[in-house]
């Protein structure tokens, strides 16, 4: 028997004696994708976005190669997991703008967004970083930002928000809140509420004194971009 004959017959020694391996079907792929997204949602909620892609694959019960066939980058996976949360973030501005009291709308929005961070460590991370590889998520972020600008304008026109407050102060608050949530964890799960209450009170008129200049928009964007790179670089390196 020639090598060509052996290859044709297969490992059983006779043609057709071994059952062909089952190829994955579209339904198999859809099930795997759903399992990966559900697993990533649980892992990121618990551990934040620094959780590795390998830990997501283990949670989903699939190989790392299968995960990367569905999501070639961590940003793609993050976008699939959190777009609905970012949509809820944008909807929060709509509810706040519907409040007839501009200050209540403004303060209530900040409390709601910070509560969303507290409920999901992964989402707490997302609100402090830029993810250009997840365009649907970034589109929702832009929508929420435009709504927040209107909340600021209304609260200032109503005489309750100090004039030197800027939208960049919200970014700084979200960064601070994410840090508190990461540091306190289950040990002091409500500590963030005190931070947020302090900050909201500090935003009110009358101002107790002048503030240092806020960071430039470009500087904050760079900080958010670096934050996103820090959570994707380790997984990228492991694939090489």
PDB file of C-alpha atoms in Angstrom:
ATOM      1  CA  UNK A   1       0.000   0.000   0.000  1.00  0.00           C
ATOM      2  CA  UNK A   2       1.401   3.384  -1.007  1.00  0.00           C
ATOM      3  CA  UNK A   3       1.301   6.483   1.222  1.00  0.00           C
ATOM      4  CA  UNK A   4      -1.375   7.840  -1.121  1.00  0.00           C
ATOM      5  CA  UNK A   5      -3.469   4.698  -0.520  1.00  0.00           C
ATOM      6  CA  UNK A   6      -3.020   4.996   3.244  1.00  0.00           C
ATOM      7  CA  UNK A   7      -4.202   8.609   3.170  1.00  0.00           C
ATOM      8  CA  UNK A   8      -7.269   7.669   1.137  1.00  0.00           C
ATOM      9  CA  UNK A   9      -8.203   4.793   3.412  1.00  0.00           C
ATOM     10  CA  UNK A  10      -7.822   6.827   6.586  1.00  0.00           C
ATOM     11  CA  UNK A  11      -6.451   5.689   9.943  1.00  0.00           C
ATOM     12  CA  UNK A  12      -8.717   2.643  10.028  1.00  0.00           C
ATOM     13  CA  UNK A  13      -6.849   1.035   7.138  1.00  0.00           C
ATOM     14  CA  UNK A  14      -9.883   0.659   4.863  1.00  0.00           C
ATOM     15  CA  UNK A  15     -11.729   3.372   2.979  1.00  0.00           C
ATOM     16  CA  UNK A  16     -14.894   4.472   4.762  1.00  0.00           C
ATOM     17  CA  UNK A  17     -14.187   2.410   7.901  1.00  0.00           C
ATOM     18  CA  UNK A  18     -13.761   5.535  10.133  1.00  0.00           C
ATOM     19  CA  UNK A  19     -16.690   7.885  10.741  1.00  0.00           C
ATOM     20  CA  UNK A  20     -15.969  11.411   9.440  1.00  0.00           C
ATOM     21  CA  UNK A  21     -15.530  14.088  12.120  1.00  0.00           C
ATOM     22  CA  UNK A  22     -18.516  16.376  12.580  1.00  0.00           C
ATOM     23  CA  UNK A  23     -17.994  19.854  11.209  1.00  0.00           C
ATOM     24  CA  UNK A  24     -19.310  22.752  13.303  1.00  0.00           C
ATOM     25  CA  UNK A  25     -22.682  24.019  12.121  1.00  0.00           C
ATOM     26  CA  UNK A  26     -24.054  27.537  12.096  1.00  0.00           C
ATOM     27  CA  UNK A  27     -26.171  26.712  15.154  1.00  0.00           C
ATOM     28  CA  UNK A  28     -23.026  25.494  16.966  1.00  0.00           C
ATOM     29  CA  UNK A  29     -21.327  28.790  16.171  1.00  0.00           C
ATOM     30  CA  UNK A  30     -24.322  30.803  17.357  1.00  0.00           C
ATOM     31  CA  UNK A  31     -24.446  28.840  20.611  1.00  0.00           C
ATOM     32  CA  UNK A  32     -20.740  29.393  21.183  1.00  0.00           C
ATOM     33  CA  UNK A  33     -21.073  33.107  20.498  1.00  0.00           C
ATOM     34  CA  UNK A  34     -23.938  33.364  22.965  1.00  0.00           C
ATOM     35  CA  UNK A  35     -21.989  31.449  25.613  1.00  0.00           C
ATOM     36  CA  UNK A  36     -18.969  33.685  25.118  1.00  0.00           C
ATOM     37  CA  UNK A  37     -20.993  36.890  25.481  1.00  0.00           C
ATOM     38  CA  UNK A  38     -22.782  35.589  28.595  1.00  0.00           C
ATOM     39  CA  UNK A  39     -19.494  34.474  30.115  1.00  0.00           C
ATOM     40  CA  UNK A  40     -17.787  37.777  29.309  1.00  0.00           C
ATOM     41  CA  UNK A  41     -20.673  39.686  30.862  1.00  0.00           C
ATOM     42  CA  UNK A  42     -20.251  37.728  34.116  1.00  0.00           C
ATOM     43  CA  UNK A  43     -16.447  37.908  34.163  1.00  0.00           C
ATOM     44  CA  UNK A  44     -16.238  41.623  33.341  1.00  0.00           C
ATOM     45  CA  UNK A  45     -18.962  42.460  35.873  1.00  0.00           C
ATOM     46  CA  UNK A  46     -17.040  40.621  38.576  1.00  0.00           C
ATOM     47  CA  UNK A  47     -13.421  41.390  37.671  1.00  0.00           C
ATOM     48  CA  UNK A  48     -13.530  44.471  35.447  1.00  0.00           C
ATOM     49  CA  UNK A  49     -12.067  44.811  31.971  1.00  0.00           C
ATOM     50  CA  UNK A  50      -8.594  43.759  33.113  1.00  0.00           C
ATOM     51  CA  UNK A  51      -9.927  40.191  33.108  1.00  0.00           C
ATOM     52  CA  UNK A  52      -8.190  38.204  30.377  1.00  0.00           C
ATOM     53  CA  UNK A  53      -9.732  36.730  27.278  1.00  0.00           C
ATOM     54  CA  UNK A  54      -8.489  33.350  28.515  1.00  0.00           C
ATOM     55  CA  UNK A  55     -10.593  33.710  31.675  1.00  0.00           C
ATOM     56  CA  UNK A  56     -13.627  34.484  29.509  1.00  0.00           C
ATOM     57  CA  UNK A  57     -12.966  31.377  27.395  1.00  0.00           C
ATOM     58  CA  UNK A  58     -12.721  29.215  30.531  1.00  0.00           C
ATOM     59  CA  UNK A  59     -15.984  30.659  31.885  1.00  0.00           C
ATOM     60  CA  UNK A  60     -17.690  29.947  28.543  1.00  0.00           C
ATOM     61  CA  UNK A  61     -16.272  26.432  28.305  1.00  0.00           C
ATOM     62  CA  UNK A  62     -14.651  27.051  24.909  1.00  0.00           C
ATOM     63  CA  UNK A  63     -11.085  27.141  23.669  1.00  0.00           C
ATOM     64  CA  UNK A  64      -9.275  30.446  23.280  1.00  0.00           C
ATOM     65  CA  UNK A  65      -9.089  29.870  19.506  1.00  0.00           C
ATOM     66  CA  UNK A  66     -12.877  29.564  19.355  1.00  0.00           C
ATOM     67  CA  UNK A  67     -13.232  32.828  21.277  1.00  0.00           C
ATOM     68  CA  UNK A  68     -10.931  34.658  18.886  1.00  0.00           C
ATOM     69  CA  UNK A  69     -12.758  33.261  15.864  1.00  0.00           C
ATOM     70  CA  UNK A  70     -15.861  35.071  17.105  1.00  0.00           C
ATOM     71  CA  UNK A  71     -14.138  38.179  18.471  1.00  0.00           C
ATOM     72  CA  UNK A  72     -10.786  38.998  16.947  1.00  0.00           C
ATOM     73  CA  UNK A  73     -10.045  41.716  19.530  1.00  0.00           C
ATOM     74  CA  UNK A  74     -11.011  42.390  23.112  1.00  0.00           C
ATOM     75  CA  UNK A  75     -12.623  45.659  22.012  1.00  0.00           C
ATOM     76  CA  UNK A  76     -15.007  43.730  19.746  1.00  0.00           C
ATOM     77  CA  UNK A  77     -16.024  41.506  22.646  1.00  0.00           C
ATOM     78  CA  UNK A  78     -16.455  44.484  24.967  1.00  0.00           C
ATOM     79  CA  UNK A  79     -18.649  46.172  22.372  1.00  0.00           C
ATOM     80  CA  UNK A  80     -20.874  43.102  22.055  1.00  0.00           C
ATOM     81  CA  UNK A  81     -21.203  42.777  25.832  1.00  0.00           C
ATOM     82  CA  UNK A  82     -21.754  46.392  26.830  1.00  0.00           C
ATOM     83  CA  UNK A  83     -23.542  48.178  23.992  1.00  0.00           C
ATOM     84  CA  UNK A  84     -26.885  47.645  25.747  1.00  0.00           C
ATOM     85  CA  UNK A  85     -25.441  49.117  28.961  1.00  0.00           C
ATOM     86  CA  UNK A  86     -24.177  52.131  27.065  1.00  0.00           C
ATOM     87  CA  UNK A  87     -27.633  52.534  25.516  1.00  0.00           C
ATOM     88  CA  UNK A  88     -29.058  52.604  29.056  1.00  0.00           C
ATOM     89  CA  UNK A  89     -26.446  55.234  29.897  1.00  0.00           C
ATOM     90  CA  UNK A  90     -27.691  57.372  27.010  1.00  0.00           C
ATOM     91  CA  UNK A  91     -31.311  56.827  28.051  1.00  0.00           C
ATOM     92  CA  UNK A  92     -30.460  58.119  31.530  1.00  0.00           C
ATOM     93  CA  UNK A  93     -29.812  61.551  30.040  1.00  0.00           C
ATOM     94  CA  UNK A  94     -33.242  61.481  28.406  1.00  0.00           C
ATOM     95  CA  UNK A  95     -34.899  60.762  31.751  1.00  0.00           C
ATOM     96  CA  UNK A  96     -32.883  63.501  33.429  1.00  0.00           C
ATOM     97  CA  UNK A  97     -33.823  66.038  30.759  1.00  0.00           C
ATOM     98  CA  UNK A  98     -37.490  65.142  31.259  1.00  0.00           C
ATOM     99  CA  UNK A  99     -37.298  66.228  34.915  1.00  0.00           C
ATOM    100  CA  UNK A 100     -39.020  69.636  35.268  1.00  0.00           C
ATOM    101  CA  UNK A 101     -36.469  70.614  37.934  1.00  0.00           C
ATOM    102  CA  UNK A 102     -33.104  71.174  36.173  1.00  0.00           C
ATOM    103  CA  UNK A 103     -31.040  70.612  39.328  1.00  0.00           C
ATOM    104  CA  UNK A 104     -32.855  67.415  40.269  1.00  0.00           C
ATOM    105  CA  UNK A 105     -32.349  66.173  36.715  1.00  0.00           C
ATOM    106  CA  UNK A 106     -28.639  66.974  36.819  1.00  0.00           C
ATOM    107  CA  UNK A 107     -27.979  65.512  40.287  1.00  0.00           C
ATOM    108  CA  UNK A 108     -30.193  62.498  39.651  1.00  0.00           C
ATOM    109  CA  UNK A 109     -28.317  61.733  36.446  1.00  0.00           C
ATOM    110  CA  UNK A 110     -24.959  61.736  38.225  1.00  0.00           C
ATOM    111  CA  UNK A 111     -26.304  59.455  40.956  1.00  0.00           C
ATOM    112  CA  UNK A 112     -27.801  57.050  38.411  1.00  0.00           C
ATOM    113  CA  UNK A 113     -24.653  56.811  36.313  1.00  0.00           C
ATOM    114  CA  UNK A 114     -22.444  56.246  39.348  1.00  0.00           C
ATOM    115  CA  UNK A 115     -24.884  53.558  40.529  1.00  0.00           C
ATOM    116  CA  UNK A 116     -24.514  51.883  37.130  1.00  0.00           C
ATOM    117  CA  UNK A 117     -20.765  51.857  37.705  1.00  0.00           C
ATOM    118  CA  UNK A 118     -21.238  50.322  41.154  1.00  0.00           C
ATOM    119  CA  UNK A 119     -23.421  47.539  39.753  1.00  0.00           C
ATOM    120  CA  UNK A 120     -20.906  46.434  37.117  1.00  0.00           C
ATOM    121  CA  UNK A 121     -17.126  46.752  37.423  1.00  0.00           C
ATOM    122  CA  UNK A 122     -16.700  46.272  33.686  1.00  0.00           C
ATOM    123  CA  UNK A 123     -19.064  49.128  32.939  1.00  0.00           C
ATOM    124  CA  UNK A 124     -17.286  51.262  35.555  1.00  0.00           C
ATOM    125  CA  UNK A 125     -14.116  50.767  33.487  1.00  0.00           C
ATOM    126  CA  UNK A 126     -15.808  51.476  30.159  1.00  0.00           C
ATOM    127  CA  UNK A 127     -17.044  54.902  31.278  1.00  0.00           C
ATOM    128  CA  UNK A 128     -13.440  55.966  31.913  1.00  0.00           C
ATOM    129  CA  UNK A 129     -11.882  54.828  28.636  1.00  0.00           C
ATOM    130  CA  UNK A 130     -12.225  55.317  24.889  1.00  0.00           C
ATOM    131  CA  UNK A 131     -12.852  52.235  22.728  1.00  0.00           C
ATOM    132  CA  UNK A 132     -12.670  53.169  19.027  1.00  0.00           C
ATOM    133  CA  UNK A 133     -12.760  49.462  18.171  1.00  0.00           C
ATOM    134  CA  UNK A 134     -16.363  49.343  19.449  1.00  0.00           C
ATOM    135  CA  UNK A 135     -18.105  51.987  17.281  1.00  0.00           C
ATOM    136  CA  UNK A 136     -21.679  51.251  18.403  1.00  0.00           C
ATOM    137  CA  UNK A 137     -20.625  51.711  22.007  1.00  0.00           C
ATOM    138  CA  UNK A 138     -18.844  54.984  21.232  1.00  0.00           C
ATOM    139  CA  UNK A 139     -21.889  56.267  19.346  1.00  0.00           C
ATOM    140  CA  UNK A 140     -24.025  55.759  22.470  1.00  0.00           C
ATOM    141  CA  UNK A 141     -21.379  57.518  24.553  1.00  0.00           C
ATOM    142  CA  UNK A 142     -21.484  60.530  22.217  1.00  0.00           C
ATOM    143  CA  UNK A 143     -25.276  60.637  22.446  1.00  0.00           C
ATOM    144  CA  UNK A 144     -25.119  60.619  26.241  1.00  0.00           C
ATOM    145  CA  UNK A 145     -22.468  63.332  26.202  1.00  0.00           C
ATOM    146  CA  UNK A 146     -24.636  65.664  24.151  1.00  0.00           C
ATOM    147  CA  UNK A 147     -27.503  65.146  26.572  1.00  0.00           C
ATOM    148  CA  UNK A 148     -25.240  65.877  29.520  1.00  0.00           C
ATOM    149  CA  UNK A 149     -24.157  69.170  27.954  1.00  0.00           C
ATOM    150  CA  UNK A 150     -27.817  70.188  27.910  1.00  0.00           C
ATOM    151  CA  UNK A 151     -28.224  69.116  31.553  1.00  0.00           C
ATOM    152  CA  UNK A 152     -25.299  71.370  32.471  1.00  0.00           C
ATOM    153  CA  UNK A 153     -26.745  74.318  30.586  1.00  0.00           C
ATOM    154  CA  UNK A 154     -30.152  73.952  32.219  1.00  0.00           C
ATOM    155  CA  UNK A 155     -28.748  73.534  35.735  1.00  0.00           C
ATOM    156  CA  UNK A 156     -26.612  76.643  35.318  1.00  0.00           C
ATOM    157  CA  UNK A 157     -29.514  78.641  33.892  1.00  0.00           C
ATOM    158  CA  UNK A 158     -31.546  77.565  36.936  1.00  0.00           C
ATOM    159  CA  UNK A 159     -28.903  79.055  39.227  1.00  0.00           C
ATOM    160  CA  UNK A 160     -28.080  75.821  41.077  1.00  0.00           C
ATOM    161  CA  UNK A 161     -24.893  74.642  39.308  1.00  0.00           C
ATOM    162  CA  UNK A 162     -21.679  76.592  39.752  1.00  0.00           C
ATOM    163  CA  UNK A 163     -20.542  78.378  36.611  1.00  0.00           C
ATOM    164  CA  UNK A 164     -17.083  76.823  36.485  1.00  0.00           C
ATOM    165  CA  UNK A 165     -18.434  73.251  36.274  1.00  0.00           C
ATOM    166  CA  UNK A 166     -17.594  71.613  32.921  1.00  0.00           C
ATOM    167  CA  UNK A 167     -18.398  68.277  31.316  1.00  0.00           C
ATOM    168  CA  UNK A 168     -14.801  67.251  32.039  1.00  0.00           C
ATOM    169  CA  UNK A 169     -15.662  67.274  35.728  1.00  0.00           C
ATOM    170  CA  UNK A 170     -18.044  64.375  35.113  1.00  0.00           C
ATOM    171  CA  UNK A 171     -15.203  62.391  33.535  1.00  0.00           C
ATOM    172  CA  UNK A 172     -13.027  63.084  36.574  1.00  0.00           C
ATOM    173  CA  UNK A 173     -15.854  62.020  38.901  1.00  0.00           C
ATOM    174  CA  UNK A 174     -16.380  58.772  36.990  1.00  0.00           C
ATOM    175  CA  UNK A 175     -12.645  58.060  37.166  1.00  0.00           C
ATOM    176  CA  UNK A 176     -12.652  58.747  40.907  1.00  0.00           C
ATOM    177  CA  UNK A 177     -15.734  56.601  41.444  1.00  0.00           C
ATOM    178  CA  UNK A 178     -14.212  53.730  39.457  1.00  0.00           C
ATOM    179  CA  UNK A 179     -11.130  53.947  41.680  1.00  0.00           C
ATOM    180  CA  UNK A 180     -13.193  53.865  44.874  1.00  0.00           C
ATOM    181  CA  UNK A 181     -15.211  50.899  43.604  1.00  0.00           C
ATOM    182  CA  UNK A 182     -12.044  49.011  42.698  1.00  0.00           C
ATOM    183  CA  UNK A 183     -10.413  49.747  46.059  1.00  0.00           C
ATOM    184  CA  UNK A 184     -13.388  49.041  48.337  1.00  0.00           C
ATOM    185  CA  UNK A 185     -14.996  46.126  46.500  1.00  0.00           C
ATOM    186  CA  UNK A 186     -17.136  43.884  48.692  1.00  0.00           C
ATOM    187  CA  UNK A 187     -15.482  45.200  51.867  1.00  0.00           C
ATOM    188  CA  UNK A 188     -17.291  48.557  51.727  1.00  0.00           C
ATOM    189  CA  UNK A 189     -19.710  48.280  48.786  1.00  0.00           C
ATOM    190  CA  UNK A 190     -21.555  51.537  49.531  1.00  0.00           C
ATOM    191  CA  UNK A 191     -18.500  53.763  50.022  1.00  0.00           C
ATOM    192  CA  UNK A 192     -19.006  55.224  46.549  1.00  0.00           C
ATOM    193  CA  UNK A 193     -22.281  56.819  47.676  1.00  0.00           C
ATOM    194  CA  UNK A 194     -20.472  59.107  50.104  1.00  0.00           C
ATOM    195  CA  UNK A 195     -17.981  60.188  47.440  1.00  0.00           C
ATOM    196  CA  UNK A 196     -20.772  60.989  44.985  1.00  0.00           C
ATOM    197  CA  UNK A 197     -22.798  62.898  47.594  1.00  0.00           C
ATOM    198  CA  UNK A 198     -19.744  64.977  48.490  1.00  0.00           C
ATOM    199  CA  UNK A 199     -19.104  65.765  44.842  1.00  0.00           C
ATOM    200  CA  UNK A 200     -22.692  66.725  44.039  1.00  0.00           C
ATOM    201  CA  UNK A 201     -22.717  69.104  47.006  1.00  0.00           C
ATOM    202  CA  UNK A 202     -19.452  70.636  45.807  1.00  0.00           C
ATOM    203  CA  UNK A 203     -21.001  71.349  42.400  1.00  0.00           C
ATOM    204  CA  UNK A 204     -23.768  73.505  43.861  1.00  0.00           C
ATOM    205  CA  UNK A 205     -24.022  77.256  44.132  1.00  0.00           C
ATOM    206  CA  UNK A 206     -22.667  79.063  46.063  1.00  0.00           C
ATOM    207  CA  UNK A 207     -19.133  78.077  45.156  1.00  0.00           C
ATOM    208  CA  UNK A 208     -16.803  77.981  48.154  1.00  0.00           C
ATOM    209  CA  UNK A 209     -13.849  79.226  46.139  1.00  0.00           C
ATOM    210  CA  UNK A 210     -12.108  79.068  42.751  1.00  0.00           C
ATOM    211  CA  UNK A 211     -10.916  75.788  41.283  1.00  0.00           C
ATOM    212  CA  UNK A 212      -7.757  74.906  39.343  1.00  0.00           C
ATOM    213  CA  UNK A 213      -8.281  74.760  35.588  1.00  0.00           C
ATOM    214  CA  UNK A 214      -9.775  71.470  34.341  1.00  0.00           C
ATOM    215  CA  UNK A 215      -7.668  69.242  32.098  1.00  0.00           C
ATOM    216  CA  UNK A 216      -7.934  69.870  28.370  1.00  0.00           C
ATOM    217  CA  UNK A 217     -10.291  67.677  26.361  1.00  0.00           C
ATOM    218  CA  UNK A 218      -7.364  66.225  24.415  1.00  0.00           C
ATOM    219  CA  UNK A 219      -5.559  65.326  27.638  1.00  0.00           C
ATOM    220  CA  UNK A 220      -8.604  63.524  29.044  1.00  0.00           C
ATOM    221  CA  UNK A 221      -9.151  61.668  25.776  1.00  0.00           C
ATOM    222  CA  UNK A 222      -5.520  60.550  25.840  1.00  0.00           C
ATOM    223  CA  UNK A 223      -5.966  59.283  29.410  1.00  0.00           C
ATOM    224  CA  UNK A 224      -9.071  57.340  28.359  1.00  0.00           C
ATOM    225  CA  UNK A 225      -7.272  55.962  25.301  1.00  0.00           C
ATOM    226  CA  UNK A 226      -4.362  54.748  27.422  1.00  0.00           C
ATOM    227  CA  UNK A 227      -6.771  53.108  29.833  1.00  0.00           C
ATOM    228  CA  UNK A 228      -8.304  51.111  26.990  1.00  0.00           C
ATOM    229  CA  UNK A 229      -4.850  50.100  25.735  1.00  0.00           C
ATOM    230  CA  UNK A 230      -3.893  48.813  29.175  1.00  0.00           C
ATOM    231  CA  UNK A 231      -6.775  46.318  29.213  1.00  0.00           C
ATOM    232  CA  UNK A 232      -6.200  45.043  25.654  1.00  0.00           C
ATOM    233  CA  UNK A 233      -2.402  44.942  25.376  1.00  0.00           C
ATOM    234  CA  UNK A 234      -1.886  41.890  27.589  1.00  0.00           C
ATOM    235  CA  UNK A 235      -4.294  39.731  25.579  1.00  0.00           C
ATOM    236  CA  UNK A 236      -2.817  41.003  22.309  1.00  0.00           C
ATOM    237  CA  UNK A 237       0.651  40.007  23.479  1.00  0.00           C
ATOM    238  CA  UNK A 238      -0.519  36.499  24.414  1.00  0.00           C
ATOM    239  CA  UNK A 239      -1.773  35.889  20.854  1.00  0.00           C
ATOM    240  CA  UNK A 240       1.603  36.572  19.268  1.00  0.00           C
TER     241      UNK A 240
END
